[in-house]
Coordinates of C-alpha atoms and ligand atoms in Angstrom, one line a residue:
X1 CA -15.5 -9.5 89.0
X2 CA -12.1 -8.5 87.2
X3 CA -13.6 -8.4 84.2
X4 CA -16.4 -6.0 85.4
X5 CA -13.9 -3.8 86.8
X6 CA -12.0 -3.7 83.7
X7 CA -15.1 -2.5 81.7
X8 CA -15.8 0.2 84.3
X9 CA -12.2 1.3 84.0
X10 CA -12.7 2.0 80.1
X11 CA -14.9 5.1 80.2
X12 CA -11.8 6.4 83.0
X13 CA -8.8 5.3 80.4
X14 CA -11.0 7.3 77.5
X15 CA -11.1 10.2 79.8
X16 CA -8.0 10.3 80.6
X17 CA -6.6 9.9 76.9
X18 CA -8.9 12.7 75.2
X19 CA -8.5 15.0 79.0
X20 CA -4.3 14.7 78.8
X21 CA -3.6 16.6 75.5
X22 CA -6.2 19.0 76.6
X23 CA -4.0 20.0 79.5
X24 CA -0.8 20.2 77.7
X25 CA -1.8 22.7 75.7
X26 CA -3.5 24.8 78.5
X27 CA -2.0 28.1 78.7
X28 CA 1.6 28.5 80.1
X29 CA 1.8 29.4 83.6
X30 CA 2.9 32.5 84.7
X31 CA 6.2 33.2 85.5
X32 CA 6.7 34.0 89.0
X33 CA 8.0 37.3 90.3
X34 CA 8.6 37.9 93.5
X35 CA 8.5 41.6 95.8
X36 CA 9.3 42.1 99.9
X37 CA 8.2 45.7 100.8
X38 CA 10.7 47.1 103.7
X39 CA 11.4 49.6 105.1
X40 CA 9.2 52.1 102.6
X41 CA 10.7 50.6 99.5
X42 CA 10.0 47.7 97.0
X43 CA 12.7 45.2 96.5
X44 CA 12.7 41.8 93.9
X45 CA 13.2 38.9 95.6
X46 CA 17.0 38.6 94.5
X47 CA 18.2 42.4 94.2
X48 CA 19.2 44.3 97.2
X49 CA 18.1 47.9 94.8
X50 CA 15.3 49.7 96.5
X51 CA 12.4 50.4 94.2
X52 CA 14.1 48.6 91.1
X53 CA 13.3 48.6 87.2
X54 CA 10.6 45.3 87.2
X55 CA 11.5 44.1 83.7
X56 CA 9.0 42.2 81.5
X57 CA 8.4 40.5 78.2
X58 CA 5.5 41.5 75.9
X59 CA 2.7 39.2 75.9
X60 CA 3.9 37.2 78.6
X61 CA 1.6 35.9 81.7
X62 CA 3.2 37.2 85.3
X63 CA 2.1 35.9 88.2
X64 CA 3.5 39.0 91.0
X65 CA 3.5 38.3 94.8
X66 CA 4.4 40.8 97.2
X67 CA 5.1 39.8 101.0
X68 CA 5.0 42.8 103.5
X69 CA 8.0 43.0 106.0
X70 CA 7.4 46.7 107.4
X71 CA 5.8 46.6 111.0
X72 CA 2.5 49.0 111.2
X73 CA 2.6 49.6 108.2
X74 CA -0.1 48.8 105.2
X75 CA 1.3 48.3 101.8
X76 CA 0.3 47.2 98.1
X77 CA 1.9 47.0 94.8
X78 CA -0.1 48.7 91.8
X79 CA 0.4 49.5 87.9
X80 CA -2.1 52.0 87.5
X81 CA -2.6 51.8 83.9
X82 CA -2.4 48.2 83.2
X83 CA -4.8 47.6 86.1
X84 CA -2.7 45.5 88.2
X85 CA -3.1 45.9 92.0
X86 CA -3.0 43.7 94.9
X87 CA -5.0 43.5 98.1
X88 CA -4.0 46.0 100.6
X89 CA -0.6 44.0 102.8
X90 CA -1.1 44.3 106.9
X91 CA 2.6 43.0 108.7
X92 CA 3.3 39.4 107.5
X93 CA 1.1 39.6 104.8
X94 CA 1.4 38.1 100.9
X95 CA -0.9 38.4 98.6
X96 CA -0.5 37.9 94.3
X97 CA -1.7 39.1 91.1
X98 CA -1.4 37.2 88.0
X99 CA -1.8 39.2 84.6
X100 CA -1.0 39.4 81.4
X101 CA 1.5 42.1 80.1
X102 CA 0.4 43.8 76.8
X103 CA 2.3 43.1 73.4
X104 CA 3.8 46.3 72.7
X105 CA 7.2 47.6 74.5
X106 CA 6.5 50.7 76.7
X107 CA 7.1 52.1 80.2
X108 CA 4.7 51.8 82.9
X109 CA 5.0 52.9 86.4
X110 CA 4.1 51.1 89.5
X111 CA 3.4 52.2 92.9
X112 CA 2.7 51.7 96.5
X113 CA -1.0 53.5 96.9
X114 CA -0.3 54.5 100.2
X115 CA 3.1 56.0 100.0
X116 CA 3.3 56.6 96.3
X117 CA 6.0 59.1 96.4
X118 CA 8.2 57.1 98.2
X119 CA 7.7 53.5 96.9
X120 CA 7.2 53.8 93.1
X121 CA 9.3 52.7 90.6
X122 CA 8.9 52.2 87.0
X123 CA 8.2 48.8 84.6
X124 CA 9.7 48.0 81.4
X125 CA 8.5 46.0 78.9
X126 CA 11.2 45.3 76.2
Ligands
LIG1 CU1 3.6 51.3 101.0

């Protein structure tokens, strides 16, 4: 009986062994940004700036989640040209979008679709 079970264990160990490096090398995750809307204006999760500067590297994999605080009031976060936009936010609501940012430095903008005048702000990546 051990000795069965240590045969049906091989195909498992092999698995395991050619499976492992396979996930090591899987790509990076993202790194994890994190916005509150309130009272009509963005804010990162450790700045107390309304609408700040959301900094990024080229190339790099962002995973951006953005919690709704405002009572009665719908939000989402969007960078029109790099097509980045999360679900529409009711009260309470969080939602995320993971993407990758493109290689070359520039200035994007981002934006609240429904109040896009007054919760906007711009993204660098540098
Ligand atoms: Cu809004």
């Amino acid at each position: 009986m051990r000795i069965r079970s240590l045969w049906l264990s091989v195909p498992v160990l092999a698995a395991a062994i050619v499976t492992l490096p396979l996930l090591a090398t899987a790509r990076q995750e993202p790194r994890e940004i994190g916005l509150v809307a309130r009272q009509m204006a963005f804010y990162l999760d450790e700045d107390t700036a309304p609408n700040p500067v959301i900094r990024l590297k080229p190339g790099e994999r962002v995973r951006l989640t953005l919690k709704n605080e405002d009572k009665g009031v719908l939000h989402d976060f969007t960078i029109r040209d790099l097509g980045v936009a999360t679900a529409t936010l009711k009260t309470s609501e969080t939602a995320s979008v993971v993407f990758e940012v493109p290689r070359r430095t520039a200035n994007y903008r981002y934006a609240c679709r429904p109040h896009s005048k007054m919760m906007a702000g711009d993204v660098a990546v540098e």
